[in-house]
Short mmCIF file of C-alpha atoms and ligand atoms in Angstrom, two decimals:
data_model
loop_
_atom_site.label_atom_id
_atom_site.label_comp_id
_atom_site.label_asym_id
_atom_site.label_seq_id
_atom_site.Cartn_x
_atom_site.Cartn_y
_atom_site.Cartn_z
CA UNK A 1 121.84 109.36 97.42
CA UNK A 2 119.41 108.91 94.41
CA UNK A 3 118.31 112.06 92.78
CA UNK A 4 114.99 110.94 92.36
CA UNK A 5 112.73 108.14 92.32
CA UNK A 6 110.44 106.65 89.90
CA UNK A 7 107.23 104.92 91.74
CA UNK A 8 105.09 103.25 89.25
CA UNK A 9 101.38 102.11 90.22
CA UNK A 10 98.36 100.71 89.27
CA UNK A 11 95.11 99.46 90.91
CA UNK A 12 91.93 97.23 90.23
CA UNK A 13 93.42 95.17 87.96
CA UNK A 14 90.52 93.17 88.88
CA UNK A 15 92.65 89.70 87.90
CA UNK A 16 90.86 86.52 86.81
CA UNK A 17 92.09 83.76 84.42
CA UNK A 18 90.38 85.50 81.28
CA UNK A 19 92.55 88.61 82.03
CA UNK A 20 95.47 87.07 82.85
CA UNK A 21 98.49 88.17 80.47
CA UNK A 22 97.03 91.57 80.19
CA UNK A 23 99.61 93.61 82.19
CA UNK A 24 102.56 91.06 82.07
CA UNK A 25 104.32 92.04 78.55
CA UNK A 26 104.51 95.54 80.00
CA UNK A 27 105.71 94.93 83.44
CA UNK A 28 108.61 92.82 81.75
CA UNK A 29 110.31 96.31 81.51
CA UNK A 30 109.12 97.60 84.37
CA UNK A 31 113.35 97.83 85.84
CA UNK A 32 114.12 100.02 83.61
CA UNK A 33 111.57 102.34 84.14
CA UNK A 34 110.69 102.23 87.88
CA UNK A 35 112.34 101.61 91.58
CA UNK A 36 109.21 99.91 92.78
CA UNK A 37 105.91 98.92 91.89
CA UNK A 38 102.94 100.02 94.26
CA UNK A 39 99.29 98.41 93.46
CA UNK A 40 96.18 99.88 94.97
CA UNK A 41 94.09 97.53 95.85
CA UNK A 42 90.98 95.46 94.12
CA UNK A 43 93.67 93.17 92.54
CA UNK A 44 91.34 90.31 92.14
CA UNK A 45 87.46 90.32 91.35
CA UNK A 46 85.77 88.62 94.23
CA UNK A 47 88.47 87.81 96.20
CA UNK A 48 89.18 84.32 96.08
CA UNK A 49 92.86 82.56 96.26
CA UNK A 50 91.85 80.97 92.67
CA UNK A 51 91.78 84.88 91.43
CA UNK A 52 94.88 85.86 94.24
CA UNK A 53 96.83 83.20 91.98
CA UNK A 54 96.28 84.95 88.95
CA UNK A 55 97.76 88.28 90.76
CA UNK A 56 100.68 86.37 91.58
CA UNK A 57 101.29 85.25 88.43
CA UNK A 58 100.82 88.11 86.86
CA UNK A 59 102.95 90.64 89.26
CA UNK A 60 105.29 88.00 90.81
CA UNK A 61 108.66 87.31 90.00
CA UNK A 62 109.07 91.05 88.96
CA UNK A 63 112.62 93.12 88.97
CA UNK A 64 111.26 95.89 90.98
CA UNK A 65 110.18 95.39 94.85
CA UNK A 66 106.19 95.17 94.84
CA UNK A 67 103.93 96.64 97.59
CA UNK A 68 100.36 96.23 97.69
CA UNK A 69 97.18 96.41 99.09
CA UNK A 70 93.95 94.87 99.28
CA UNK A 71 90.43 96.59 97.70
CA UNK A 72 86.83 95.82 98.71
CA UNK A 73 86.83 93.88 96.28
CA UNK A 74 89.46 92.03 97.33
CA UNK A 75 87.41 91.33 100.80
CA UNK A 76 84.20 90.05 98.83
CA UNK A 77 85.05 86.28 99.66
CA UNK A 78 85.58 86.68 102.92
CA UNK A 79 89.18 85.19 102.28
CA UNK A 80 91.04 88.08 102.54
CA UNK A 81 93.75 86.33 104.80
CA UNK A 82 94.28 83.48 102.07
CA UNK A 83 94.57 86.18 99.56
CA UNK A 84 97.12 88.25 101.18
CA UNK A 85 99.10 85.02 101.77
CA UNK A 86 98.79 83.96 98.55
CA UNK A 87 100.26 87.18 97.34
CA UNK A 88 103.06 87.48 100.16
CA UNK A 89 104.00 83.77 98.89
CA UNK A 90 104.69 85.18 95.48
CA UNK A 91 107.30 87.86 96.82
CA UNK A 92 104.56 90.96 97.04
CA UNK A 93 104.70 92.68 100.52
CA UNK A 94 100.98 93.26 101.52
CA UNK A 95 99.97 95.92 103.77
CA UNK A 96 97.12 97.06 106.16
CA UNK A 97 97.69 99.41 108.14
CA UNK A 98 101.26 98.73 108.75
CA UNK A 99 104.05 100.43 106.61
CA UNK A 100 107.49 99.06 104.92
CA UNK A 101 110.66 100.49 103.56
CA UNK A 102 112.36 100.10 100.10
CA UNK A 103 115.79 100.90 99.81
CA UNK A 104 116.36 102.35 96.40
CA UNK A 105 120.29 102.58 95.96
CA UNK A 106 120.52 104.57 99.14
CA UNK A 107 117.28 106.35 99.42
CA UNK A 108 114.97 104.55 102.12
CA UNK A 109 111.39 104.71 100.35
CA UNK A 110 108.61 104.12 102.77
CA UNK A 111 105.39 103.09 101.96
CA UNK A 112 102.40 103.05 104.39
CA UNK A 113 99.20 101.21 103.29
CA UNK A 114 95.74 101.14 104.13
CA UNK A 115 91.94 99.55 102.13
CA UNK A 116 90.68 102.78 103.88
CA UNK A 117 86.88 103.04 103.81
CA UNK A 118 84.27 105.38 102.45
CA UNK A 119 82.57 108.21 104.72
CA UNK A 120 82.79 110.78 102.58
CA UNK A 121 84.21 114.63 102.28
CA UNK A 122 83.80 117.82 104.55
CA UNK A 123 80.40 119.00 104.05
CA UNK A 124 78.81 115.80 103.49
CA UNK A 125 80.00 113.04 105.51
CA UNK A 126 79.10 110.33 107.38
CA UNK A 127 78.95 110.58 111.47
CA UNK A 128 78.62 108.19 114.12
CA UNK A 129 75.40 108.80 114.96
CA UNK A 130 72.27 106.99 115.34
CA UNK A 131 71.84 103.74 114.63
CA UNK A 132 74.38 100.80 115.55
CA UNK A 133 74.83 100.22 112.03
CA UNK A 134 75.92 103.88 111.06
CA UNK A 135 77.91 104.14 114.13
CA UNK A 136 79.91 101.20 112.80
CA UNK A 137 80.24 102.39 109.45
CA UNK A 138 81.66 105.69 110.07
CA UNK A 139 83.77 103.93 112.97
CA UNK A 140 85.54 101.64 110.35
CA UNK A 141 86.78 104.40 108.47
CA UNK A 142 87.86 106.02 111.48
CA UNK A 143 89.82 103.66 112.40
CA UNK A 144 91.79 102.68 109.66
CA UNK A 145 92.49 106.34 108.81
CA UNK A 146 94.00 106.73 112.14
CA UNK A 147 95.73 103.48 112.61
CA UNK A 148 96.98 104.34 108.97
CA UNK A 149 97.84 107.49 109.88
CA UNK A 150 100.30 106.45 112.83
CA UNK A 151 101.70 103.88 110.52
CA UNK A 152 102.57 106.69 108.21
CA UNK A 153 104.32 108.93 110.64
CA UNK A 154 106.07 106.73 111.93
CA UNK A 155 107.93 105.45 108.96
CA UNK A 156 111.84 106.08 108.83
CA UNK A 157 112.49 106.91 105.68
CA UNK A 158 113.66 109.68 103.16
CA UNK A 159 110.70 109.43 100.97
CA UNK A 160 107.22 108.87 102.20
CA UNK A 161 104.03 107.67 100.37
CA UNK A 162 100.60 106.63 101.05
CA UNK A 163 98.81 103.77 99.23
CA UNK A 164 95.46 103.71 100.26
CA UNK A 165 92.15 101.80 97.94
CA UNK A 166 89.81 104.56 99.22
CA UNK A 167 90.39 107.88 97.74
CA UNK A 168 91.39 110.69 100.74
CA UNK A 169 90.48 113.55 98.68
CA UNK A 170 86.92 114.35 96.28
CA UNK A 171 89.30 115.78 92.98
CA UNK A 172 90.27 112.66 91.69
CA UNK A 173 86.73 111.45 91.85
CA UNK A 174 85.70 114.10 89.23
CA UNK A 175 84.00 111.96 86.94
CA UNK A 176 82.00 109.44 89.16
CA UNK A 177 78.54 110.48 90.58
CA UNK A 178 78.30 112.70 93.34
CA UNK A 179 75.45 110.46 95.34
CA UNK A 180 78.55 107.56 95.67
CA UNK A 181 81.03 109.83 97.03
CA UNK A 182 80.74 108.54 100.30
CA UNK A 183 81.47 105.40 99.25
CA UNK A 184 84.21 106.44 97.17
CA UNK A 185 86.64 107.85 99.66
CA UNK A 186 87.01 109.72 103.13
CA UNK A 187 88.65 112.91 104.13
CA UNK A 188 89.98 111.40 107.33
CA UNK A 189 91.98 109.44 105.21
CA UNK A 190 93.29 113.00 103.75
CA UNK A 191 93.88 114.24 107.44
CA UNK A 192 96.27 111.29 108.22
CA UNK A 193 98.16 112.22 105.25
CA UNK A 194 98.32 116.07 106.03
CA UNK A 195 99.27 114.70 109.56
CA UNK A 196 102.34 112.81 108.71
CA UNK A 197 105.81 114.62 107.52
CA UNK A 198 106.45 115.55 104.24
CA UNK A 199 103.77 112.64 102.48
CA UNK A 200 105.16 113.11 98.97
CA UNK A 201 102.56 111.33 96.88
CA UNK A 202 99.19 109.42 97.95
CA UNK A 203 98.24 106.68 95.31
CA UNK A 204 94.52 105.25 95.76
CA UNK A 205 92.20 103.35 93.29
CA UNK A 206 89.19 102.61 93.49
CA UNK A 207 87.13 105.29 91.48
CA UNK A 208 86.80 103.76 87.78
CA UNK A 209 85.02 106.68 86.55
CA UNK A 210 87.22 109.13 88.53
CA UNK A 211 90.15 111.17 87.69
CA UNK A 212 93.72 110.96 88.29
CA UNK A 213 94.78 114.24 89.58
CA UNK A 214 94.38 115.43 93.23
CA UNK A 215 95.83 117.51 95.94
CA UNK A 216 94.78 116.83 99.45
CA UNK A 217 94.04 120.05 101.59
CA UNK A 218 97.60 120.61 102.60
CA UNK A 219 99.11 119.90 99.43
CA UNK A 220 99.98 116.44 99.17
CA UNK A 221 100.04 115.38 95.46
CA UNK A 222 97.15 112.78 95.16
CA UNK A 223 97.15 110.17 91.97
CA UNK A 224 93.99 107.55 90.98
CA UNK A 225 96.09 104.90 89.25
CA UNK A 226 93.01 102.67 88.98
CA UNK A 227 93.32 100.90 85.13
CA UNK A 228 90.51 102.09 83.76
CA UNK A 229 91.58 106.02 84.84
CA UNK A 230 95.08 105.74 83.64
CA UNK A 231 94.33 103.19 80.63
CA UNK A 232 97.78 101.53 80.78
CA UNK A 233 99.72 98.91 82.53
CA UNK A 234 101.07 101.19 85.21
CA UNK A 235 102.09 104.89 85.49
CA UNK A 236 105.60 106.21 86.63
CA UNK A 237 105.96 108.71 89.16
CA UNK A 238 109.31 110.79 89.69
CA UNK A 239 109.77 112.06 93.47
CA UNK A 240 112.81 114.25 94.28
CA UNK A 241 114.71 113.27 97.51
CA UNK A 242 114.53 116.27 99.82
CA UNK A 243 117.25 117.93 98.72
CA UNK A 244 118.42 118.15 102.48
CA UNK A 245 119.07 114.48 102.00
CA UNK A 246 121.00 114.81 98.55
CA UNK A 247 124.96 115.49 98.68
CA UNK A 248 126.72 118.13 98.47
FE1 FE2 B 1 87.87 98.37 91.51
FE1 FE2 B 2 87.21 99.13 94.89
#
C-alpha cells in the first residue's frame, strides 16, 4: 500500500476567458507531483457554462483524477446544474453532498464534498430563529453540514478528506474581517468533520483575505487553498496511510 499520498488543491480560480492559461503550464506537471487534484469551489466567476468551459479547459484532460466542487459563486447564474455538467463532461467528478473514492496504487482515497454555507462560529452564530428568512438561512447550512457529514462517514476508504467552499473552522479566516465571518464559514461544518473517522485533511476556499492554516476543534488539519491565500497554481499535501493499513 502507498506510503503516503500527495493531494494537491486549489480554489476560486474564478475562470473566465481573460484568465484562461493562467494555471495550465503548471498543472502540466501536476503527475509528478500529486495523486489527485481537489478544487474548492468558486471555479468560475458568475457561474455561467460560457465560464464552466473555461474550467474545463483549463483542468480537463489532466494526469491526475480531479474532484471538485461548486462555490457561491459558482451558483450566481442560477445554472449551477449546466455548470456541474459541463465540468463532469470534461472528466472532473463534481460533488455535493455525496462522496467518491480514488484509488491511488492501492490506497482507496475518499473524498466527501460539500458548497457548505455560512452561519458562523461558536459564540456568534446564526440560529433559526425569528423570521422565515433567518430560519432558512441558518437551516441551509444545517443541512448541508449534516447531509455532508453522513456522506463523509460513510465513505470506505483508507484515507478520508473533506472538500468543502465554506470554511468549518474561524483560523484560516485570520485575515478577513470579523463582521463577515458568518458568511465566511460555519462550525457545523467543523462538527461533521470531528464526527466522521479519522478526517485527515479538510480543504475549503472561499476566504481571499484568509489564511491557510487551521485545525478544527478535534484536530483535523484544516487548509484554505483559495489562489489568492496560497499565491500559486495549487499546493501539495502529503497524508500518511494509517500505518495500520501499511505492510508489514
Ligand atoms: Fe471566491
Ligand atoms: Fe466563495
Amino acid at each position: 500500500m502507498t506510503a503516503c499520498v500527495r493531494v494537491a488543491a486549489v480554489g476560486d480560480v474564478h475562470l473566465d476567458a481573460d484568465v484562461l492559461g493562467r494555471y495550465r503550464p503548471a498543472l502540466e506537471h501536476l503527475a509528478g507531483k500529486a495523486d489527485l487534484l481537489l478544487l474548492a469551489g468558486d471555479l468560475t466567476r458568475h457561474g455561467t457554462p460560457e465560464e464552466a468551459r473555461c474550467v474545463a479547459q483549463e483542468f480537463g484532460g489532466l494526469a491526475v483524477p480531479v474532484v471538485a466542487i461548486l462555490g457561491n459563486h459558482d451558483y450566481h447564474g442560477d445554472q449551477q446544474d449546466e455548470v456541474a455538467a459541463v465540468l463532469r463532461d470534461a472528466g472532473l467528478t463534481v460533488l455535493e453532498c455525496s462522496g467518491t473514492v480514488v484509488h491511488c496504487d492501492d490506497t482507496r482515497v475518499g473524498v466527501a464534498g460539500t458548497k457548505g454555507f455560512g452561519g458562523g462560529f461558536a459564540g456568534a452564530c446564526a440560529s433559526e430563529f425569528g423570521e422565515p428568512e433567518m430560519k432558512a438561512f441558518t437551516r441551509h447550512g444545517r443541512e448541508l453540514a449534516t447531509r455532508f457529514g453522513e456522506c463523509l462517514a460513510a465513505l470506505d476508504c483508507d484515507v478520508r478528506i473533506s472538500l468543502t467552499h465554506y470554511s468549518p473552522v474561524p483560523d484560516t479566516l485570520l485575515g478577513e474581517p470579523l463582521e463577515i465571518y458568518p458568511f465566511l464559514g460555519s462550525y457545523q461544518l467543523a462538527q461533521a468533520i470531528d464526527s466522521a473517522p479519522g478526517v485527515a485533511l479538510a480543504v475549503h476556499g472561499h476566504a481571499h483575505a484568509g489564511s491557510e492554516r487551521g485545525t478544527t476543534p478535534g484536530g483535523v488539519p484544516v487548509r484554505n487553498v483559495a489562489h489568492p491565500v496560497i499565491k500559486q497554481a495549487y499546493n501539495v499535501y502529503q497524508l500518511s496511510v494509517p500505518a495500520a493499513l501499511t505492510p508489514a
